[in-house]
Tab-separated table of C-alpha atoms (C1' of nucleotides) in Angstrom:
chain	number	residue	atom	x	y	z
E	26	MET	CA	80.651	134.603	70.563
E	27	THR	CA	78.106	132.012	70.950
E	28	GLU	CA	78.029	131.478	74.707
E	29	LEU	CA	77.494	134.037	77.518
E	30	HIS	CA	78.907	133.448	80.794
E	31	ARG	CA	81.344	130.937	80.285
E	32	ASP	CA	83.473	130.034	83.480
E	33	ASP	CA	86.974	129.296	82.059
E	34	HIS	CA	88.050	127.758	85.240
E	35	THR	CA	85.366	125.049	85.666
E	36	ALA	CA	83.319	124.594	82.774
E	37	ALA	CA	83.739	121.360	81.086
E	38	ARG	CA	84.179	121.525	77.184
E	39	THR	CA	80.850	120.396	75.878
E	40	THR	CA	81.812	119.562	72.272
E	41	GLY	CA	84.150	117.091	71.010
E	42	PRO	CA	85.854	114.145	72.736
E	43	VAL	CA	87.501	114.302	76.153
E	44	ARG	CA	91.330	114.758	75.695
E	45	LEU	CA	93.369	112.776	78.041
E	46	LEU	CA	96.870	112.842	79.240
E	47	LEU	CA	98.021	109.485	80.505
E	48	ALA	CA	101.044	109.327	82.778
E	49	ASP	CA	102.384	105.993	84.189
E	50	ASP	CA	106.040	104.987	84.427
E	51	GLU	CA	105.101	101.283	83.390
E	52	HIS	CA	105.083	101.194	79.634
E	53	LEU	CA	103.122	98.007	79.485
E	54	ILE	CA	100.236	99.393	81.682
E	55	ARG	CA	100.181	102.818	80.039
E	56	GLY	CA	100.273	101.429	76.474
E	57	ALA	CA	97.635	99.009	77.398
E	58	LEU	CA	95.448	101.693	78.945
E	59	ALA	CA	95.966	104.096	76.239
E	60	THR	CA	94.752	101.297	73.622
E	61	LEU	CA	91.799	100.526	75.837
E	62	LEU	CA	90.595	103.882	76.511
E	63	SER	CA	90.884	104.916	72.940
E	64	LEU	CA	88.353	102.162	72.128
E	65	GLU	CA	85.683	104.579	73.929
E	66	ASP	CA	84.260	106.931	71.296
E	67	ASP	CA	84.162	109.821	73.390
E	68	LEU	CA	87.680	109.586	74.789
E	69	VAL	CA	91.040	110.386	73.161
E	70	ILE	CA	94.504	110.290	74.316
E	71	VAL	CA	96.583	113.304	73.391
E	72	ALA	CA	99.693	112.825	75.225
E	73	GLU	CA	101.608	110.146	77.401
E	74	ALA	CA	104.271	110.398	79.816
E	75	ALA	CA	106.533	108.130	81.999
E	76	SER	CA	107.492	110.510	84.749
E	77	GLY	CA	106.396	113.322	86.736
E	78	PRO	CA	108.269	116.052	84.990
E	79	GLU	CA	107.458	114.579	81.567
E	80	ALA	CA	103.793	114.655	82.714
E	81	LEU	CA	103.935	118.217	83.386
E	82	ALA	CA	105.619	119.142	80.087
E	83	MET	CA	103.222	117.133	78.220
E	84	ALA	CA	100.302	118.913	80.127
E	85	ARG	CA	101.740	122.104	79.336
E	86	ALA	CA	102.014	121.166	75.567
E	87	HIS	CA	98.770	119.675	74.926
E	88	ALA	CA	96.461	121.195	77.611
E	89	PRO	CA	94.344	118.191	78.062
E	90	ASP	CA	90.926	118.092	79.588
E	91	VAL	CA	91.692	115.509	82.132
E	92	ALA	CA	95.090	114.045	83.348
E	93	VAL	CA	95.073	110.459	84.527
E	94	LEU	CA	98.295	110.177	86.750
E	95	ASP	CA	99.806	107.267	88.408
E	96	LEU	CA	100.468	108.185	91.948
E	97	GLN	CA	104.088	106.667	92.014
E	98	MET	CA	106.243	107.837	89.267
E	99	PRO	CA	109.881	108.888	89.179
E	100	GLY	CA	110.829	112.550	89.360
E	101	ALA	CA	107.653	113.757	91.138
E	102	ASP	CA	104.678	111.713	92.315
E	103	GLY	CA	101.154	112.169	90.967
E	104	VAL	CA	100.277	114.554	93.824
E	105	LYS	CA	103.051	116.993	93.263
E	106	VAL	CA	102.375	116.917	89.406
E	107	ALA	CA	98.686	117.808	90.563
E	108	THR	CA	99.878	120.545	92.592
E	109	SER	CA	101.714	122.083	89.652
E	110	LEU	CA	98.877	121.346	87.314
E	111	ARG	CA	96.340	123.151	89.270
E	112	ALA	CA	98.376	126.429	89.306
E	113	GLU	CA	99.319	126.303	85.601
E	114	LEU	CA	96.272	124.780	84.046
E	115	PRO	CA	93.120	125.409	86.101
E	116	GLY	CA	90.721	123.934	83.613
E	117	CYS	CA	92.575	120.525	83.523
E	118	ARG	CA	90.891	117.919	85.988
E	119	VAL	CA	93.381	115.436	87.664
E	120	LEU	CA	92.329	111.927	88.346
E	121	ILE	CA	94.874	109.925	90.349
E	122	VAL	CA	95.240	106.103	89.828
E	123	THR	CA	97.276	104.002	92.342
E	124	SER	CA	98.302	100.553	93.299
E	125	HIS	CA	98.870	100.991	96.866
E	126	GLY	CA	96.022	103.228	98.092
E	127	ARG	CA	97.336	104.648	101.532
E	128	PRO	CA	95.004	106.786	103.358
E	129	GLY	CA	97.333	109.728	103.714
E	130	HIS	CA	97.851	109.889	99.989
E	131	LEU	CA	94.230	110.390	99.458
E	132	LYS	CA	93.953	113.270	101.855
E	133	ARG	CA	97.211	114.970	100.253
E	134	ALA	CA	95.520	114.450	96.794
E	135	LEU	CA	92.400	116.111	97.750
E	136	GLU	CA	94.259	119.068	99.248
E	137	ALA	CA	96.176	119.405	95.964
E	138	GLY	CA	92.802	119.696	94.078
E	139	VAL	CA	92.589	116.259	92.573
E	140	ARG	CA	89.052	115.445	91.227
E	141	GLY	CA	89.299	111.766	91.252
E	142	PHE	CA	91.363	108.819	93.232
E	143	VAL	CA	90.875	105.241	92.235
E	144	PRO	CA	92.760	102.013	92.920
E	145	LYS	CA	94.130	100.037	89.852
E	146	THR	CA	91.723	97.273	90.743
E	147	VAL	CA	88.889	98.802	88.938
E	148	SER	CA	88.011	97.804	85.339
E	149	ALA	CA	89.080	99.909	82.305
E	150	GLN	CA	85.303	100.299	81.509
E	151	ARG	CA	84.793	101.698	85.073
E	152	LEU	CA	87.697	103.909	84.679
E	153	ALA	CA	86.120	105.272	81.480
E	154	GLU	CA	83.026	106.284	83.452
E	155	ILE	CA	84.932	107.717	86.129
E	156	ILE	CA	86.956	109.903	83.651
E	157	ARG	CA	83.518	111.178	82.232
E	158	THR	CA	82.470	111.908	85.806
E	159	VAL	CA	85.640	113.846	86.563
E	160	HIS	CA	85.318	115.648	83.264
E	161	ALA	CA	81.719	116.669	83.874
E	162	GLY	CA	83.121	118.596	86.887
E	163	ASN	CA	82.200	116.077	89.641
E	164	ARG	CA	84.450	114.176	92.175
E	165	TYR	CA	85.017	110.567	92.438
E	166	VAL	CA	86.735	108.827	95.271
E	167	ASP	CA	86.853	105.057	95.612
E	168	PRO	CA	84.621	104.118	98.394
E	169	GLU	CA	86.925	101.677	99.942
E	170	LEU	CA	89.886	104.096	99.971
E	171	ALA	CA	87.619	106.841	101.389
E	172	ALA	CA	86.691	104.657	104.242
E	173	ASP	CA	90.257	103.656	105.001
E	174	ALA	CA	91.087	107.360	104.918
E	175	ILE	CA	88.227	108.132	107.296
E	176	ALA	CA	89.237	105.323	109.704
E	177	ALA	CA	92.893	106.473	109.664
E	178	GLY	CA	91.913	109.967	110.532
E	179	ASP	CA	94.364	112.777	110.682
E	180	SER	CA	98.063	112.468	111.611
E	181	PRO	CA	98.372	112.937	115.470
E	182	LEU	CA	102.079	113.836	114.934
E	183	THR	CA	103.444	117.274	115.237
E	184	ALA	CA	105.443	118.675	112.305
E	185	ARG	CA	108.791	117.911	114.327
E	186	GLU	CA	107.656	114.389	115.293
E	187	ALA	CA	106.937	113.540	111.659
E	188	GLU	CA	110.124	115.045	110.631
E	189	VAL	CA	112.224	112.996	113.046
E	190	LEU	CA	110.344	109.971	112.259
E	191	GLU	CA	110.971	110.534	108.529
E	192	LEU	CA	114.734	110.715	109.304
E	193	ALA	CA	114.636	107.627	111.441
E	194	ALA	CA	112.873	105.662	108.535
E	195	ASP	CA	116.008	103.981	107.245
E	196	GLY	CA	117.386	102.833	110.539
E	197	ALA	CA	119.831	105.676	111.189
E	198	PRO	CA	121.016	105.903	114.762
E	199	VAL	CA	119.815	108.947	116.902
E	200	ALA	CA	123.252	110.749	116.610
E	201	GLU	CA	122.858	110.897	112.870
E	202	ILE	CA	119.211	112.127	113.107
E	203	ALA	CA	120.023	114.685	115.628
E	204	GLU	CA	122.805	115.965	113.425
E	205	ARG	CA	120.659	116.077	110.261
E	206	ALA	CA	117.814	117.747	112.135
E	207	ALA	CA	120.172	120.076	113.873
E	208	LEU	CA	118.635	118.959	117.262
E	209	SER	CA	120.180	117.617	120.551
E	210	GLN	CA	120.198	113.812	120.740
E	211	GLY	CA	117.781	114.069	123.929
E	212	THR	CA	115.245	115.941	121.991
E	213	VAL	CA	115.422	113.539	119.107
E	214	ARG	CA	114.765	110.666	121.614
E	215	ASN	CA	111.978	112.698	123.114
E	216	TYR	CA	110.257	113.226	119.852
E	217	LEU	CA	110.675	109.749	118.710
E	218	SER	CA	109.444	108.558	122.118
E	219	SER	CA	106.262	110.581	121.862
E	220	ALA	CA	105.722	109.690	118.096
E	221	VAL	CA	105.922	106.023	119.258
E	222	SER	CA	103.535	106.470	122.024
E	223	LYS	CA	101.081	108.455	119.789
E	224	LEU	CA	101.197	105.594	117.296
E	225	GLY	CA	100.963	102.817	119.925
E	226	ALA	CA	104.003	101.213	118.490
E	227	GLU	CA	106.496	98.961	120.201
E	228	ASN	CA	109.361	101.083	119.006
E	229	ARG	CA	110.568	103.597	116.515
E	230	HIS	CA	110.858	101.155	113.794
E	231	ALA	CA	107.264	99.708	114.084
E	232	ALA	CA	106.046	103.413	114.436
E	233	VAL	CA	107.896	104.194	111.073
E	234	ARG	CA	105.877	101.349	109.482
E	235	LEU	CA	102.663	102.382	110.945
E	236	ALA	CA	103.074	106.031	109.997
E	237	ARG	CA	104.117	104.931	106.355
E	238	GLN	CA	101.135	102.615	106.034
E	239	ARG	CA	98.777	105.408	106.893
E	240	GLY	CA	100.646	107.859	104.681
E	241	TRP	CA	101.559	110.080	107.607
E	242	VAL	CA	105.266	110.440	106.724
D	18	MET	CA	94.689	57.959	68.480
D	19	THR	CA	95.868	60.257	65.754
D	20	GLU	CA	99.129	61.315	67.069
D	21	LEU	CA	102.358	59.192	67.789
D	22	HIS	CA	104.992	59.922	69.963
D	23	ARG	CA	103.460	63.118	71.651
D	24	ASP	CA	105.837	64.491	74.373
D	25	ASP	CA	103.282	65.777	76.855
D	26	HIS	CA	105.909	67.408	78.974
D	27	THR	CA	107.748	69.708	76.834
D	28	ALA	CA	106.504	69.958	73.340
D	29	ALA	CA	104.932	73.183	72.311
D	30	ARG	CA	101.728	72.960	70.502
D	31	THR	CA	102.347	73.561	66.931
D	32	THR	CA	98.936	74.263	65.718
D	33	GLY	CA	96.478	77.015	66.734
D	34	PRO	CA	97.219	80.041	68.805
D	35	VAL	CA	99.198	80.379	71.925
D	36	ARG	CA	96.559	79.733	74.945
D	37	LEU	CA	97.191	82.276	77.726
D	38	LEU	CA	96.384	82.491	81.372
D	39	LEU	CA	96.753	86.161	82.704
D	40	ALA	CA	96.988	86.653	86.385
D	41	ASP	CA	97.230	90.107	88.138
D	42	ASP	CA	95.449	91.294	91.055
D	43	GLU	CA	95.043	95.010	89.607
D	44	HIS	CA	91.813	94.618	87.361
D	45	LEU	CA	92.605	97.644	85.310
D	46	ILE	CA	95.971	96.195	84.127
D	47	ARG	CA	94.887	92.796	83.592
D	48	GLY	CA	91.872	93.775	81.637
D	49	ALA	CA	93.859	96.194	79.452
D	50	LEU	CA	96.467	93.749	78.970
D	51	ALA	CA	93.923	91.031	78.070
D	52	THR	CA	92.542	93.153	75.461
D	53	LEU	CA	95.925	94.258	73.908
D	54	LEU	CA	97.291	90.719	73.711
D	55	SER	CA	94.078	89.553	72.093
D	56	LEU	CA	94.793	91.871	69.290
D	57	GLU	CA	97.733	89.508	68.426
D	58	ASP	CA	96.350	86.954	65.875
D	59	ASP	CA	98.418	84.182	67.438
D	60	LEU	CA	97.359	84.769	70.947
D	61	VAL	CA	94.389	84.015	72.840
D	62	ILE	CA	93.412	84.381	76.565
D	63	VAL	CA	91.740	81.538	77.984
D	64	ALA	CA	91.742	82.410	81.492
D	65	GLU	CA	92.220	85.478	83.997
D	66	ALA	CA	92.956	85.468	87.775
D	67	ALA	CA	93.187	88.037	90.381
D	68	SER	CA	94.993	86.016	93.005
D	69	GLY	CA	97.688	83.324	93.531
D	70	PRO	CA	95.191	80.569	94.496
D	71	GLU	CA	92.726	81.508	91.666
D	72	ALA	CA	95.558	81.485	89.120
D	73	LEU	CA	96.330	77.968	90.088
D	74	ALA	CA	92.617	76.874	89.883
D	75	MET	CA	92.184	78.628	86.405
D	76	ALA	CA	95.332	76.708	85.365
D	77	ARG	CA	94.099	73.455	86.312
D	78	ALA	CA	90.991	74.021	84.673
D	79	HIS	CA	92.022	75.346	81.263
D	80	ALA	CA	95.685	74.093	81.076
D	81	PRO	CA	97.202	77.053	79.341
D	82	ASP	CA	100.364	77.002	77.149
D	83	VAL	CA	101.770	79.955	78.837
D	84	ALA	CA	100.841	81.434	82.148
D	85	VAL	CA	101.592	85.256	82.506
D	86	LEU	CA	101.884	86.007	86.140
D	87	ASP	CA	102.297	89.203	88.295
D	88	LEU	CA	105.019	88.797	90.796
D	89	GLN	CA	103.050	90.341	93.601
D	90	MET	CA	99.505	88.867	94.083
D	91	PRO	CA	97.316	88.399	97.199
D	92	GLY	CA	97.273	84.777	98.461
D	93	ALA	CA	100.363	83.351	96.866
D	94	ASP	CA	102.968	85.312	94.862
D	95	GLY	CA	103.884	84.520	91.256
D	96	VAL	CA	106.875	82.329	92.172
D	97	LYS	CA	104.846	80.301	94.612
D	98	VAL	CA	102.178	79.736	91.897
D	99	ALA	CA	104.934	78.924	89.332
D	100	THR	CA	106.309	76.227	91.749
D	101	SER	CA	103.064	74.493	92.032
D	102	LEU	CA	102.227	74.788	88.375
D	103	ARG	CA	105.719	73.031	87.445
D	104	ALA	CA	104.521	70.023	89.509
D	105	GLU	CA	101.026	70.005	88.185
D	106	LEU	CA	101.404	71.232	84.543
D	107	PRO	CA	104.790	70.615	83.364
D	108	GLY	CA	103.741	71.502	79.988
D	109	CYS	CA	102.903	75.106	80.825
D	110	ARG	CA	105.523	77.802	80.605
D	111	VAL	CA	105.547	80.420	83.158
D	112	LEU	CA	106.401	84.180	82.499
D	113	ILE	CA	106.630	86.575	85.335
D	114	VAL	CA	105.812	90.023	85.066
D	115	THR	CA	106.668	92.571	87.685
D	116	SER	CA	106.725	96.130	88.648
D	117	HIS	CA	109.578	96.172	91.300
D	118	GLY	CA	112.589	93.884	89.961
D	119	ARG	CA	114.402	92.953	92.965
D	120	PRO	CA	117.442	90.695	92.116
D	121	GLY	CA	116.678	88.102	94.640
D	122	HIS	CA	113.151	87.418	93.170
D	123	LEU	CA	114.615	86.639	89.817
D	124	LYS	CA	116.886	83.916	91.327
D	125	ARG	CA	113.872	82.462	93.192
D	126	ALA	CA	111.828	82.435	89.999
D	127	LEU	CA	114.462	80.804	87.841
D	128	GLU	CA	114.984	78.014	90.512
D	129	ALA	CA	111.176	77.677	90.515
D	130	GLY	CA	111.452	76.908	86.778
D	131	VAL	CA	110.102	80.022	85.267
D	132	ARG	CA	110.944	80.605	81.823
D	133	GLY	CA	110.707	84.312	81.532
D	134	PHE	CA	111.099	87.460	83.772
D	135	VAL	CA	110.345	90.865	82.491
D	136	PRO	CA	109.462	94.228	84.226
D	137	LYS	CA	106.105	96.098	83.441
D	138	THR	CA	108.231	98.674	81.745
D	139	VAL	CA	108.361	96.914	78.557
D	140	SER	CA	105.728	97.540	75.931
D	141	ALA	CA	102.786	95.251	75.160
D	142	GLN	CA	104.328	94.643	71.611
D	143	ARG	CA	107.500	93.347	73.271
D	144	LEU	CA	105.490	91.248	75.782
D	145	ALA	CA	103.708	89.451	73.027
D	146	GLU	CA	107.139	88.710	71.245
D	147	ILE	CA	108.368	87.376	74.568
D	148	ILE	CA	105.438	85.193	75.167
D	149	ARG	CA	106.102	83.831	71.692
D	150	THR	CA	109.742	83.105	72.890
D	151	VAL	CA	108.890	81.382	76.021
D	152	HIS	CA	106.170	79.356	74.226
D	153	ALA	CA	108.768	78.138	71.848
D	154	GLY	CA	110.567	76.795	74.569
D	155	ASN	CA	113.178	79.405	74.936
D	156	ARG	CA	114.033	81.558	78.096
D	157	TYR	CA	113.964	85.129	78.347
D	158	VAL	CA	115.207	87.369	81.231
D	159	ASP	CA	115.164	91.154	81.119
D	160	PRO	CA	118.927	92.272	80.575
D	161	GLU	CA	118.748	94.832	83.123
D	162	LEU	CA	117.283	92.768	85.780
D	163	ALA	CA	119.777	90.011	85.042
D	164	ALA	CA	122.620	92.557	85.385
D	165	ASP	CA	121.219	93.754	88.702
D	166	ALA	CA	121.051	89.940	89.909
D	167	ILE	CA	124.481	89.198	89.082
D	168	ALA	CA	125.730	92.384	90.608
D	169	ALA	CA	123.895	91.710	93.744
D	170	GLY	CA	125.147	88.058	93.851
D	171	ASP	CA	124.102	85.414	96.175
D	172	SER	CA	122.884	86.037	99.698
D	173	PRO	CA	125.803	85.947	102.271
D	174	LEU	CA	123.407	85.044	104.948
D	175	THR	CA	123.004	81.679	106.596
D	176	ALA	CA	119.622	80.293	106.837
D	177	ARG	CA	119.259	81.248	110.523
D	178	GLU	CA	120.620	84.607	109.856
D	179	ALA	CA	118.085	85.205	107.111
D	180	GLU	CA	115.337	83.797	109.294
D	181	VAL	CA	116.106	86.003	112.245
D	182	LEU	CA	116.367	89.048	109.883
D	183	GLU	CA	112.992	88.169	108.647
D	184	LEU	CA	111.501	88.097	111.912
D	185	ALA	CA	113.071	91.462	112.790
D	186	ALA	CA	111.595	92.948	109.705
D	187	ASP	CA	108.682	94.588	111.291
D	188	GLY	CA	110.695	96.324	114.145
D	189	ALA	CA	109.947	93.507	116.723
D	190	PRO	CA	112.019	93.514	119.831
D	191	VAL	CA	114.716	90.864	120.242
D	192	ALA	CA	112.656	89.107	122.879
D	193	GLU	CA	109.896	88.464	120.584
D	194	ILE	CA	112.110	87.230	117.837
D	195	ALA	CA	113.706	84.812	120.162
D	196	GLU	CA	110.452	83.537	121.273
D	197	ARG	CA	109.219	83.235	117.706
D	198	ALA	CA	112.379	81.537	116.683
D	199	ALA	CA	112.613	79.339	119.677
D	200	LEU	CA	116.243	80.737	120.401
D	201	SER	CA	117.854	82.408	123.383
D	202	GLN	CA	117.988	86.268	123.086
D	203	GLY	CA	121.818	86.150	123.044
D	204	THR	CA	121.701	83.846	120.033
D	205	VAL	CA	119.316	86.072	118.216
D	206	ARG	CA	121.388	89.061	118.793
D	207	ASN	CA	124.465	87.253	117.512
D	208	TYR	CA	122.765	86.332	114.476
D	209	LEU	CA	121.670	89.645	113.901
D	210	SER	CA	125.070	91.149	114.535
D	211	SER	CA	126.650	88.942	112.025
D	212	ALA	CA	124.003	89.631	109.404
D	213	VAL	CA	124.352	93.452	110.022
D	214	SER	CA	128.166	93.137	109.534
D	215	LYS	CA	127.969	90.840	106.614
D	216	LEU	CA	125.655	93.464	104.852
D	217	GLY	CA	127.769	96.414	105.947
D	218	ALA	CA	124.789	97.930	107.586
D	219	GLU	CA	124.735	100.466	110.509
D	220	ASN	CA	122.170	98.381	112.378
D	221	ARG	CA	119.579	95.632	112.069
D	222	HIS	CA	117.072	97.956	110.628
D	223	ALA	CA	119.284	99.329	107.794
D	224	ALA	CA	120.244	95.499	107.324
D	225	VAL	CA	116.558	94.515	106.859
D	226	ARG	CA	116.183	97.294	104.235
D	227	LEU	CA	119.469	96.156	102.353
D	228	ALA	CA	118.272	92.537	102.370
D	229	ARG	CA	114.931	93.461	101.161
D	230	GLN	CA	116.405	95.602	98.305
D	231	ARG	CA	118.562	92.592	97.134
D	232	GLY	CA	115.665	90.013	97.645
D	233	TRP	CA	117.698	87.953	100.245
D	234	VAL	CA	114.596	87.843	102.639
O	3	DC	C1'	96.446	138.576	130.597
O	4	DG	C1'	96.670	133.659	131.462
O	5	DG	C1'	96.359	128.979	129.567
O	6	DG	C1'	97.132	125.826	126.520
O	7	DC	C1'	100.109	124.149	122.722
O	8	DC	C1'	104.374	123.249	120.592
O	9	DC	C1'	109.190	123.692	120.278
O	10	DC	C1'	113.490	122.815	122.107
O	11	DC	C1'	116.681	121.387	125.755
O	12	DT	C1'	118.780	118.780	130.013
O	13	DG	C1'	119.868	114.953	132.918
O	14	DA	C1'	118.925	110.529	135.240
O	15	DC	C1'	117.325	105.768	134.745
O	16	DA	C1'	115.696	101.310	133.010
O	17	DT	C1'	115.737	98.655	129.114
O	18	DT	C1'	117.168	97.235	124.680
O	19	DT	C1'	120.903	96.735	121.541
O	20	DG	C1'	125.497	95.484	119.572
O	21	DT	C1'	129.869	93.296	120.267
O	22	DC	C1'	132.923	89.808	122.100
O	23	DA	C1'	135.271	85.716	124.067
O	24	DT	C1'	134.008	81.026	124.285
O	25	DG	C1'	132.178	76.483	123.719
O	26	DC	C1'	129.858	72.493	121.260
O	27	DG	C1'	129.344	69.352	117.326
O	28	DG	C1'	129.184	67.957	112.420
O	29	DA	C1'	131.303	67.899	107.691
O	30	DG	C1'	135.174	68.036	104.972
O	31	DT	C1'	140.171	67.148	104.537
O	32	DG	C1'	145.036	65.575	104.805
V	10	DC	C1'	142.260	59.672	113.066
V	11	DA	C1'	143.561	64.415	114.014
V	12	DC	C1'	142.538	68.844	112.435
V	13	DT	C1'	140.212	72.539	110.829
V	14	DC	C1'	136.288	75.271	109.431
V	15	DC	C1'	131.760	76.720	109.963
V	16	DG	C1'	127.133	76.889	111.689
V	17	DC	C1'	124.887	77.313	115.977
V	18	DA	C1'	124.695	78.661	120.811
V	19	DT	C1'	125.552	81.100	125.330
V	20	DG	C1'	126.438	84.624	128.673
V	21	DA	C1'	128.920	88.908	130.008
V	22	DC	C1'	129.926	93.621	129.100
V	23	DA	C1'	129.510	98.420	126.713
V	24	DA	C1'	126.795	101.239	123.761
V	25	DA	C1'	122.514	102.916	122.033
V	26	DT	C1'	117.793	103.601	122.870
V	27	DG	C1'	113.338	104.331	125.298
V	28	DT	C1'	111.113	106.803	129.259
V	29	DC	C1'	110.399	110.044	132.622
V	30	DA	C1'	110.346	114.349	135.055
V	31	DG	C1'	111.388	118.605	134.673
V	32	DG	C1'	112.141	123.836	132.616
V	33	DG	C1'	112.281	128.061	129.364
V	34	DG	C1'	110.511	130.500	125.243
V	35	DG	C1'	107.301	131.595	121.564
V	36	DC	C1'	102.723	131.810	119.669
V	37	DC	C1'	97.595	131.742	119.309
V	38	DC	C1'	93.169	132.484	121.200
V	39	DG	C1'	89.502	133.317	124.605
DNA sequence: CGGGCCCCCTGACATTTGTCATGCGGAGTG
DNA sequence: CACTCCGCATGACAAATGTCAGGGGGCCCG
């Protein structure tokens, strides 16, 4: 035993390259990224995945130091994967990469223990730096996304309001929403009404759009 | 003058590497792709752009052999850029790359003279081959996207119906739509009604979703 | 314990919506 | 030309939706 007081949960490995898991459903991007990151001397990709479940399986199999996950993937999104990963592999840092940065997503991600959150508009060079930052145990959140998230604030919707709004998302009539939520139609209309006024929207559909934009549904 | 009978419009350059323009608003992907495609001996990236207008400007400045455009970019989408490009640089082939392949987009793209249309799920290796195919004067359309487009068929909506549906997209009330389209409210309702029934939707909002899915708006 | 939330429901009302019957005019056809 | 089809428009009517004013019950916290 050469080290005393090693903290298995949070200590970064100090020897060898950073071992990466790359997950993105778009083969083109994942492959390109893999190639590019491999050019960095201190980074090595040990596994790739094209879906949420696959990412989990790969992580279990290879126990990477850092998992770079796309936010939107088939099967399970990046945040869900991060949640599972946190439980199963506490030593694996998670970095989320996304095209469409919606405020609510960032919040959910941080709650899931994600260590980094960046938009795909950064350069690969910059991403490599951020991977190192995350691997060193620090956090990194894109400043612009952080500002958006702060500006958007917390959801003003109660659980029910959010649920009903969610069911209204695809344009279903009140009767159907009521049935699916096991509520009376009047109640559904009340929830929708209060959600609409809280969001300052014209009607329920505009409200759905707003809530989606801010990641509240 | 060293060449006779050069056909400026359609002839592929037969000497030297294929000169590429790469346009994608996501720096990460664009950069990674640039690096990866540069590894191919016969491909060279002569310009990059992060928006529609920028892509146009770069194309004018560098006159690339093939323009690889993302479908969704700020300023002007890939198809719009392709349309302008066709007029200004007839010798420049256009290849569209997209994350979300919606049937209608493919149709619009082909009408704009685009030579290739592929999803981002292909590998970089495959993309390089497709670039060569396009450069040689042939067309390439992803088989799956083509099948979807054929299955979806043409839009059953009349021009007015589509216009009104478009205006209804963000949940605006009929009164606002009527004003913006300079129609009576009754007329707007009729158009919406017929659009809804043509699409087999429950109501206008579901109709908007369907039309969007199929790329008809 | 009392107050403040939130949840769930009801009923009545104004507004917005979806649907229908109908009319006008141009394009294509026999 | 007469006829029909179709896009376009309108207003009337029925149905769905949004809004408001209540009321009962559960939960947490000062």
